[in-house]
XYZ file of C-alpha atoms in Angstrom:
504
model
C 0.000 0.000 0.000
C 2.991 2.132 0.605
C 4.288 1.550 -2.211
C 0.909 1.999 -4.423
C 0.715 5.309 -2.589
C 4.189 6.846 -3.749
C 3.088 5.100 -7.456
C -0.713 6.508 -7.547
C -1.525 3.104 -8.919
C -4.257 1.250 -6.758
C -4.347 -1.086 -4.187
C -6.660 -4.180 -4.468
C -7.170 -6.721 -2.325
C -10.559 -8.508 -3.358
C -10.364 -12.087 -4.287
C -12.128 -12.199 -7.404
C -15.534 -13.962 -5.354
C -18.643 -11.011 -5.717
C -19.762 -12.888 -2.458
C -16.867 -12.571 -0.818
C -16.089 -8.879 -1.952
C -19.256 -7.412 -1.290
C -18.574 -4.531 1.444
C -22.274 -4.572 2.276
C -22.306 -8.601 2.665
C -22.244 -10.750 5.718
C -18.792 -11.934 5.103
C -15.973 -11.119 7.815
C -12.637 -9.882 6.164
C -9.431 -11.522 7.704
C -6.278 -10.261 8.533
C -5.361 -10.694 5.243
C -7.583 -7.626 4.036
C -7.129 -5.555 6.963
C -5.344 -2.282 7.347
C -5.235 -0.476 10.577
C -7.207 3.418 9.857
C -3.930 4.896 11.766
C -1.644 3.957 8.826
C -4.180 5.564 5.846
C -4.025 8.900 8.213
C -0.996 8.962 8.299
C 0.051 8.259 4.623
C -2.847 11.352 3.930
C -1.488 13.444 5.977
C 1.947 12.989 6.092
C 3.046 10.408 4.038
C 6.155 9.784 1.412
C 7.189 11.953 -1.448
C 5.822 10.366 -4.842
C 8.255 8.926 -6.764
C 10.223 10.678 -9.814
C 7.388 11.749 -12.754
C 4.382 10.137 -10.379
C 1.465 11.742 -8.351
C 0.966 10.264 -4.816
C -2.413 9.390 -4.249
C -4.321 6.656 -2.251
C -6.870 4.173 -4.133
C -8.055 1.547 -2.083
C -10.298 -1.170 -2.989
C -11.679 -4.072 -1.350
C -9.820 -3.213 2.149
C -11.461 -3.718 5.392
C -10.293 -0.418 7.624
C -10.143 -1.225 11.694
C -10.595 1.413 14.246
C -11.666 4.867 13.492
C -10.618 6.823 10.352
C -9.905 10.021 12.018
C -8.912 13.476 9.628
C -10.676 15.915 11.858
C -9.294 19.336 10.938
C -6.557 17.816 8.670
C -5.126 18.723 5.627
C -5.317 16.131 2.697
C -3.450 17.147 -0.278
C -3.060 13.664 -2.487
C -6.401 12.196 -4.587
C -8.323 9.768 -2.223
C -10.354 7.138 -3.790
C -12.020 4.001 -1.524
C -13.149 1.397 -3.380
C -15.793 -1.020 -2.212
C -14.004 -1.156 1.366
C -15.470 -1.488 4.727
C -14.850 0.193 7.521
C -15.133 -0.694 11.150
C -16.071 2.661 12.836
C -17.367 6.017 11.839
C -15.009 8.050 9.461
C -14.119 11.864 11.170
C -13.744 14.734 8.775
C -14.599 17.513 10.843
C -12.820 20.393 9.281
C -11.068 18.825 6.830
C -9.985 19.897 3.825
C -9.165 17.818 0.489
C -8.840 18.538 -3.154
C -10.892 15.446 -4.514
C -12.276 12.561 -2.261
C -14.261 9.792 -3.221
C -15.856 6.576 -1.655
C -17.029 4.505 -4.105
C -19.605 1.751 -2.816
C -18.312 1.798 0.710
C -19.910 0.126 4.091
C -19.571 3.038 6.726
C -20.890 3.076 9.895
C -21.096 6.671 10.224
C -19.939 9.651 8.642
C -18.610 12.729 10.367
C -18.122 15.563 7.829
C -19.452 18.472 9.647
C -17.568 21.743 7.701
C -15.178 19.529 5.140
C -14.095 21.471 2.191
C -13.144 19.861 -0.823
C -11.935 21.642 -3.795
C -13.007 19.505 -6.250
C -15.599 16.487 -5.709
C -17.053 14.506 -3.225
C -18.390 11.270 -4.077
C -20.412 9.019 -1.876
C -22.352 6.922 -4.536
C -23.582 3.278 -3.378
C -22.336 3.786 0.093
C -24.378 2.752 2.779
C -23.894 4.519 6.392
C -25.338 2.616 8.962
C -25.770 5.549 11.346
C -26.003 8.659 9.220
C -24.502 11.647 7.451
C -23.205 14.949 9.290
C -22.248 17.813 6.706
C -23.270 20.660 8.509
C -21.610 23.395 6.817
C -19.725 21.590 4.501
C -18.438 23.589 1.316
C -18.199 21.574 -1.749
C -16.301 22.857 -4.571
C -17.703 20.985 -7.551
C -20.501 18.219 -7.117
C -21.915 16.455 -4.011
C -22.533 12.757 -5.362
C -25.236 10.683 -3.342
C -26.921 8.502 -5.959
C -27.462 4.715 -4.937
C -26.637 5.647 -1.366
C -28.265 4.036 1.359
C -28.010 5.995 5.050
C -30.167 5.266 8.018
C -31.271 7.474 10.425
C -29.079 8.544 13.778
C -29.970 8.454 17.589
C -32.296 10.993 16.448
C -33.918 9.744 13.657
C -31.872 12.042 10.749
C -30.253 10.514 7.917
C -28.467 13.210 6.452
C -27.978 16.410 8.265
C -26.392 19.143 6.211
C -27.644 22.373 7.247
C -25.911 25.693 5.514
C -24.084 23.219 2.989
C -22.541 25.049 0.305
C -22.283 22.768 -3.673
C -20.391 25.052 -5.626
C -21.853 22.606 -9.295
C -24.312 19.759 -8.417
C -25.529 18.021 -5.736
C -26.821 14.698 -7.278
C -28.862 12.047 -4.812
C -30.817 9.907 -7.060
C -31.812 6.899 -6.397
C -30.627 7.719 -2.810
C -33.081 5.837 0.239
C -32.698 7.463 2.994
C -34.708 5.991 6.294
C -34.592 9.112 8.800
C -34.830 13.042 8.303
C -33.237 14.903 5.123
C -32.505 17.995 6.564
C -30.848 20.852 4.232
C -31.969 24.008 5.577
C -30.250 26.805 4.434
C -28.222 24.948 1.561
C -26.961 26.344 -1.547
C -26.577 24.635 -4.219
C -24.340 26.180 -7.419
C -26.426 24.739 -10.277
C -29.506 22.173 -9.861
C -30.098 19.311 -6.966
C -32.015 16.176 -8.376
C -33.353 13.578 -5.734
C -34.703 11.647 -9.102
C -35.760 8.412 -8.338
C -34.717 8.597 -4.273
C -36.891 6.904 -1.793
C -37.104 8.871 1.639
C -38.789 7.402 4.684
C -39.400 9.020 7.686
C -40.606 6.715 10.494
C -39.570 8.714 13.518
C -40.226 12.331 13.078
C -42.856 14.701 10.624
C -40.791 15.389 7.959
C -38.952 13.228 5.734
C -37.536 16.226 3.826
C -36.729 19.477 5.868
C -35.382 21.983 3.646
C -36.819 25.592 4.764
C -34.323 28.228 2.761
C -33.002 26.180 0.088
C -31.232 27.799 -2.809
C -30.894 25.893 -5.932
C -29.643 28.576 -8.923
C -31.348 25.948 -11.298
C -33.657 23.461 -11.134
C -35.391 20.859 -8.152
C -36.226 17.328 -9.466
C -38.074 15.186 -7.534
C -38.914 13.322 -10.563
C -38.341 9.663 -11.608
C -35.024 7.752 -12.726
C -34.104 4.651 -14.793
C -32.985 1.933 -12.524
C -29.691 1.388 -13.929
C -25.927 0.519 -13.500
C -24.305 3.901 -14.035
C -20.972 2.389 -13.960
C -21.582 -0.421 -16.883
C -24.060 1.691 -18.183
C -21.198 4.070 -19.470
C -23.406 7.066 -19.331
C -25.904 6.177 -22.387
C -28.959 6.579 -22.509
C -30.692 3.670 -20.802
C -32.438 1.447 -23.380
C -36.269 1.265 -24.205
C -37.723 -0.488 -21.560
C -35.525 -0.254 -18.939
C -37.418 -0.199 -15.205
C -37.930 3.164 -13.682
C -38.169 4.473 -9.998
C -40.238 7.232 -9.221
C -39.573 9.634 -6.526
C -40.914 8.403 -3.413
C -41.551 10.373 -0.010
C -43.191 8.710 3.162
C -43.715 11.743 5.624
C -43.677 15.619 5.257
C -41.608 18.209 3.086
C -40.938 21.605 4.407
C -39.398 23.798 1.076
C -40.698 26.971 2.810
C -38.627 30.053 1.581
C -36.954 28.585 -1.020
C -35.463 30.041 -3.877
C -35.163 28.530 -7.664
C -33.719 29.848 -10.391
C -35.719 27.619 -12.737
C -38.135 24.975 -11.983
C -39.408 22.824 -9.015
C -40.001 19.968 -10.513
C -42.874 17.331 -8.837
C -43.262 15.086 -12.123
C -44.625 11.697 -11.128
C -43.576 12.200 -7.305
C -45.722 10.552 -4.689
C -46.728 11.857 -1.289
C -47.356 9.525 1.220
C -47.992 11.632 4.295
C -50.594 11.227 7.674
C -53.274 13.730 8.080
C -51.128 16.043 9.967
C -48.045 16.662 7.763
C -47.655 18.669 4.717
C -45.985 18.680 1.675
C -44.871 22.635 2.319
C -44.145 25.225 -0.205
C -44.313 28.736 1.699
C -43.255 31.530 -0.075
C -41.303 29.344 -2.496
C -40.069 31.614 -5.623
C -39.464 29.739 -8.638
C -39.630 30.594 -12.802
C -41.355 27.130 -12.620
C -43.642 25.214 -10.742
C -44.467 21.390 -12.164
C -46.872 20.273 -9.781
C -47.720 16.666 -12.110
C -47.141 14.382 -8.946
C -50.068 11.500 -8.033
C -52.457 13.044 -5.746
C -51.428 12.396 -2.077
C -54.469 10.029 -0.194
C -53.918 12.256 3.230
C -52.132 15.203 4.636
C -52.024 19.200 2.880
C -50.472 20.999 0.298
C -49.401 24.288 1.312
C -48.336 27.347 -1.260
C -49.200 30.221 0.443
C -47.297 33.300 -0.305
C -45.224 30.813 -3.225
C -44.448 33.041 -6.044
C -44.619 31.271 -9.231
C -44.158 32.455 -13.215
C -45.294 29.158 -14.854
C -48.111 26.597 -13.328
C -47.595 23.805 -15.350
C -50.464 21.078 -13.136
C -52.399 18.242 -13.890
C -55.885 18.342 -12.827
C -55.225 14.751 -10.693
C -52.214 15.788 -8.897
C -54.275 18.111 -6.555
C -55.160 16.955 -3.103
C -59.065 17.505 -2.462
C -61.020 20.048 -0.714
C -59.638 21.114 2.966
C -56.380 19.811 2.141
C -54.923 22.474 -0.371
C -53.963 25.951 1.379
C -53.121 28.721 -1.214
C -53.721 31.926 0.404
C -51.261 34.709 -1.322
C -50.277 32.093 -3.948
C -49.243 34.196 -6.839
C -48.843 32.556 -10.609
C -48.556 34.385 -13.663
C -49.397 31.190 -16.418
C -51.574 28.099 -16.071
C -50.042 25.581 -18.319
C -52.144 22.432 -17.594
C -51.030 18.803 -18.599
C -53.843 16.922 -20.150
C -57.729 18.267 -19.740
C -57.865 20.460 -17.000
C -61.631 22.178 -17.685
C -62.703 25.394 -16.236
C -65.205 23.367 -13.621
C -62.137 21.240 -12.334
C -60.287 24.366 -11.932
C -63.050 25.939 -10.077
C -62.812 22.974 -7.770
C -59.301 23.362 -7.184
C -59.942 26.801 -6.097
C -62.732 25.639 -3.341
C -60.667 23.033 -2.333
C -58.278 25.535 -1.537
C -60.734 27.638 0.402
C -62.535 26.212 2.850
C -63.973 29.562 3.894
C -64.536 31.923 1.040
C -61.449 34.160 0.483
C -61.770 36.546 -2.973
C -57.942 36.212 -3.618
C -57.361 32.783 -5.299
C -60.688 33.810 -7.695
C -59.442 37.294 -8.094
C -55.682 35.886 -9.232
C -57.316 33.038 -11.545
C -59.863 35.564 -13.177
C -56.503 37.913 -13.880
C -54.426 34.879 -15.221
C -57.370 33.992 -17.510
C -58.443 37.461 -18.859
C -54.305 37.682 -19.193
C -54.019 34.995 -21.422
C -57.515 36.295 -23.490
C -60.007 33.714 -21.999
C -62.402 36.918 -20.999
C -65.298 34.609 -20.936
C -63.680 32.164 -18.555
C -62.360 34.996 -16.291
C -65.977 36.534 -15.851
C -66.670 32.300 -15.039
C -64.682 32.802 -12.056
C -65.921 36.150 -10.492
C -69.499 34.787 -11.124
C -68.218 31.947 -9.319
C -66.614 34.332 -6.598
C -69.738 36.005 -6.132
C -71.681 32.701 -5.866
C -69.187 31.443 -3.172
C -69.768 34.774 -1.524
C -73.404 34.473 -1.201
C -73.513 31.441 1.358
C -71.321 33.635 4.058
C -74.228 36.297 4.047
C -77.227 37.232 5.994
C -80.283 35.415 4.521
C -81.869 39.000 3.740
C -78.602 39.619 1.193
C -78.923 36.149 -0.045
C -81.878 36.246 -1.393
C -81.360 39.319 -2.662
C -77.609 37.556 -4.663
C -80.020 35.165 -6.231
C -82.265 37.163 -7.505
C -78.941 39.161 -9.251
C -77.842 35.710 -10.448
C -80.971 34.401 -11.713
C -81.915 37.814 -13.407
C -78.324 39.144 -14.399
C -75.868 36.432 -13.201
C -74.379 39.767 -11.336
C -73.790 41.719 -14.245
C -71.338 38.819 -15.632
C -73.742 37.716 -18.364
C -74.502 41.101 -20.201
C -76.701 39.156 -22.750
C -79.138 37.330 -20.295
C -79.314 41.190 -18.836
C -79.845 42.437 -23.339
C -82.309 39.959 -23.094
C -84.175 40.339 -20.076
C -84.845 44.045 -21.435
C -86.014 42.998 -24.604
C -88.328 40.577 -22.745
C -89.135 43.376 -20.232
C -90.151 46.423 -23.377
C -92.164 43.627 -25.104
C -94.433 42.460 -22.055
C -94.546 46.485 -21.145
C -95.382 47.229 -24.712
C -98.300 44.868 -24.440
C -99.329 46.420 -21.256
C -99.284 49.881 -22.294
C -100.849 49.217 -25.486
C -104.310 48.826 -23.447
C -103.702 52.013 -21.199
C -104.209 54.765 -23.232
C -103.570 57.630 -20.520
C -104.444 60.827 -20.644
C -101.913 64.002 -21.179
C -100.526 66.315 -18.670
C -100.884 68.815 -21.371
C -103.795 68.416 -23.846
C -102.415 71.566 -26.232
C -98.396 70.121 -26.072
C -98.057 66.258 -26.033
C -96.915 63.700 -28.957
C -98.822 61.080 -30.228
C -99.247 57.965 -27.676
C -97.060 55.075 -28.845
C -97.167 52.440 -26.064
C -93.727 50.989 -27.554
C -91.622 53.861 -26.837
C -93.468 54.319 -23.202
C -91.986 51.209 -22.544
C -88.888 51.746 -24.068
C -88.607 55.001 -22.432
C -89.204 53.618 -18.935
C -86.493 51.199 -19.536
C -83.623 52.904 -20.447
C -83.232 55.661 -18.013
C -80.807 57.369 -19.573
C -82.696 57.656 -23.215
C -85.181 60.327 -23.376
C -87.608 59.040 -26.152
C -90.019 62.326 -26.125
C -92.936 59.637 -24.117
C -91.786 59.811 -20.492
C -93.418 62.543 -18.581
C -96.122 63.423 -21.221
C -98.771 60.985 -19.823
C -100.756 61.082 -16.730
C -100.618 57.667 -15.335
C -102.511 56.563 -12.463
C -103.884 53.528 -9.935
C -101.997 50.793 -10.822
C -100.424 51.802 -13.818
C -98.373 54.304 -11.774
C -96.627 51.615 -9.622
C -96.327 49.184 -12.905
C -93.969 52.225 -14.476
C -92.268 52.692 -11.231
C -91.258 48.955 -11.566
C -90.330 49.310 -14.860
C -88.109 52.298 -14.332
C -86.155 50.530 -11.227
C -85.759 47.149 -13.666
C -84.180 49.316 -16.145
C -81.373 51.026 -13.744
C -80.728 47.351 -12.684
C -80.513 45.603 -16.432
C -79.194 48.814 -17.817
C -76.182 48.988 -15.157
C -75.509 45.041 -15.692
C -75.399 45.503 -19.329
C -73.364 48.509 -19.418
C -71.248 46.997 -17.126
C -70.618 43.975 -19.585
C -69.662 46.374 -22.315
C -67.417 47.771 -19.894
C -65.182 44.680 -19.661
C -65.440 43.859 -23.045
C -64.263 47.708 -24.098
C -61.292 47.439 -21.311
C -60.449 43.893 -22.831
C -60.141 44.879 -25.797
């Protein structure tokens, strides 16, 4: 090992038996295999020169490492690769700092790595940690590398703990299973984080993924991923038929305040949460939102305050009524996946208010007049003002259904057009049979019961029949009725060409 150290060539000691190599197996390692964790410190940290035109560098594989593997606050300067190896007690990297370090496939019973800097990589892929991940703080120069891992949860139920991380490139986990709390609050990652595929369980505490102030510059997947060998796949694509994982989480995410340069996406995900947690996107800010996961069976969605430019959302992935929260949600476009009908829609608004609240209406109508579906937007006001109705006194809401059966509250100009025209003809018919006398029998036109009518009806029309005719008993209060049906039908309908005018 010395000498493969001072060489840079690597050191392999498996026996050629997949069995008998397998880190993660039941196997012991002998003697044979063994290397005391003392000796690797001490050839990172202070071992021989390299030989003449060689780099020193230490590539394990297939070694089984006794005690405990400790670099806390050390300086590693040579390339460190472990290879399939096992080691006997947690690994210590407090404080460390390396150029490049990977662990490749690796049985570790715990990993210490709270602030590590690495210039360059850090690759964990197809490790498992018995015990847990610490990276609090950790700064990463190039790409965090999770996929395949395996990590179970801690004395207190976390898996991977790495609050304030800093990626300075990627931070890849898929296909990652993690049994115990996620927790990145207040990471930053350089360019996009993709849990594609990952399973995370949570069987101790509310959330399985705790990630309040998140920055990714680019893009969040939580999406699916081929189930494949990346190593003999060689980076192709994977073929036509080959199986794929979708991304799986059993308990609560918290993304509150998070910040995305270009999409969240939820493509496929599924939500398997109890009634009390949430899948939490507070004042999340994002170019794009891809809310296409299955619809979770139990537990809330939560987007209030989330700031969105793009709703691209299947009508299927939304939970149902009482469990959707979207108070101060804010979207610019509606980009639905598959048939998403204005009724459904309307739905997903009351299942997002359990007590009436204008806003969500308000910001749908604007998105939909925006994008030139006037006729939908009015939809959704009349809707509004139909949800609106139940909270009032029964006086008022009597009075709202008489507006919606007559006018539909101004939002239907035509049934108002036509409830005039119905209005002058009945009137006309009435009139016809009047024949009243004049105020003035030296100065008054010719009777013409049609214009009457029309005259009452249109209060803003002077026809030259309105005020010319003494009306009386009966008749009187039938033209008072007439006059107050016109301000109504007459407001709704101008109101109508109001919005169409502004529209256009």
């Amino acid at each position: 090992m010395w000498q493969a150290f001072r060489n840079g060539s690597r050191y392999d000691l498996r026996t050629g038996d997949p069995f008998a190599d397998d880190p993660h197996g039941g196997r012991p390692w002998g003697p044979e295999r063994t290397v005391r964790a003392r000796v690797v410190c001490w050839l990172l940290l202070d071992g021989p020169p390299a030989l003449p035109g060689r780099v020193a560098s230490l590539k394990l594989t297939g070694l089984f490492v006794s005690g405990t593997l400790d670099l806390a606050g050390g300086t590693v300067s040579p390339y460190v690769e472990l290879n399939r190896c096992r080691f006997e007690r947690e690994v210590l990297l407090p404080e460390a700092g390396f150029v490049t370090l990977r662990m490749v496939d690796c049985a570790v019973p715990r990993l210490e790595a709270a602030r590590v800097h690495t210039e360059g990589d850090l690759h964990l892929p197809r490790c498992r940690f018995q015990h847990g991940i610490r990276m609090t703080d950790a700064q990463i120069g190039t790409d965090l590398l999770l996929s395949q891992a395996v990590v179970f949860g801690d004395r207190r139920g976390r898996a991977l703990v790495a609050d304030g991380m800093s990626v300075g490139q990627d931070l890849q986990a898929e296909l990652l299973e993690a049994y115990g709390e996620v927790s990145l609050r207040g990471a930053k990652v350089g360019v996009s984080l993709s849990l594609r595929g990952s399973r995370l369980v949570n069987p101790y505490g509310d959330r399985a993924l705790n990630a309040p102030q998140l920055t990714v510059e680019r893009s969040l997947y939580l999406t699916p991923a081929a189930v494949i060998d990346p190593v003999a796949n060689g980076g192709t694509t994977p073929a036509h038929g080959t199986r794929v994982r979708r991304f799986e989480c059993r308990g609560g995410v918290r993304l509150d305040d998070g910040r995305f340069g270009d999409a969240v996406d939820l493509a496929g995900a599924r939500f398997v949460m109890t009634d009390d947690q949430e899948l939490s996107l507070r004042r999340v800010q994002t170019p794009e939102l891809r809310f296409l996961g299955e619809r979770p069976d139990r537990g809330r969605a939560v987007l209030s305050g989330a700031r969105v430019v793009n709703l691209v959302d299947r009508s299927t992935s939304w939970p149902g009524a009482g469990r959707l929260q979207m108070g101060g949600f804010w979207y610019e476009h509606l980009v639905p996946t598959g048939s998403f009908p204005l009724a459904r829609r309307l739905e997903w608004v009351a299942a997002a208010t359990p007590e009436y609240h204008p806003e969500p209406y308000e910001r749908l109508a604007a998105v939909l007049r925006d994008s030139g579906e006037d006729a939908e937007a009015r939809e959704v006001l009349l809707a509004k003002q139909r949800r609106r109705r139940e909270t009032l006194p029964i006086g008022a809401k009597l009075w709202g259904y008489a507006q919606d059966w007559a006018v539909a509250y101004g939002y239907r100009p035509g049934r108002a057009a036509l409830w005039m025209a119905v209005l002058w003809g009945a009137c006309g018919v009435a009139f016809s049979r009047a024949a009243p006398p004049p105020l003035k029998p030296d100065d008054h036109p010719d009777w013409n019961a049609a214009l009457f009518a029309l005259d009452l009806l249109i209060p803003v029309m002077d026809l030259g029949q309105d005020g010319h005719w003494r009306l009386s008993g009966w008749w009187q209060w039938f033209a008072t009725t007439m006059i107050i049906a016109g301000w109504i039908l007459a407001t709704a309908v101008a109101a109508g060409a109001t919005r169409l005018l502004r529209r256009g």
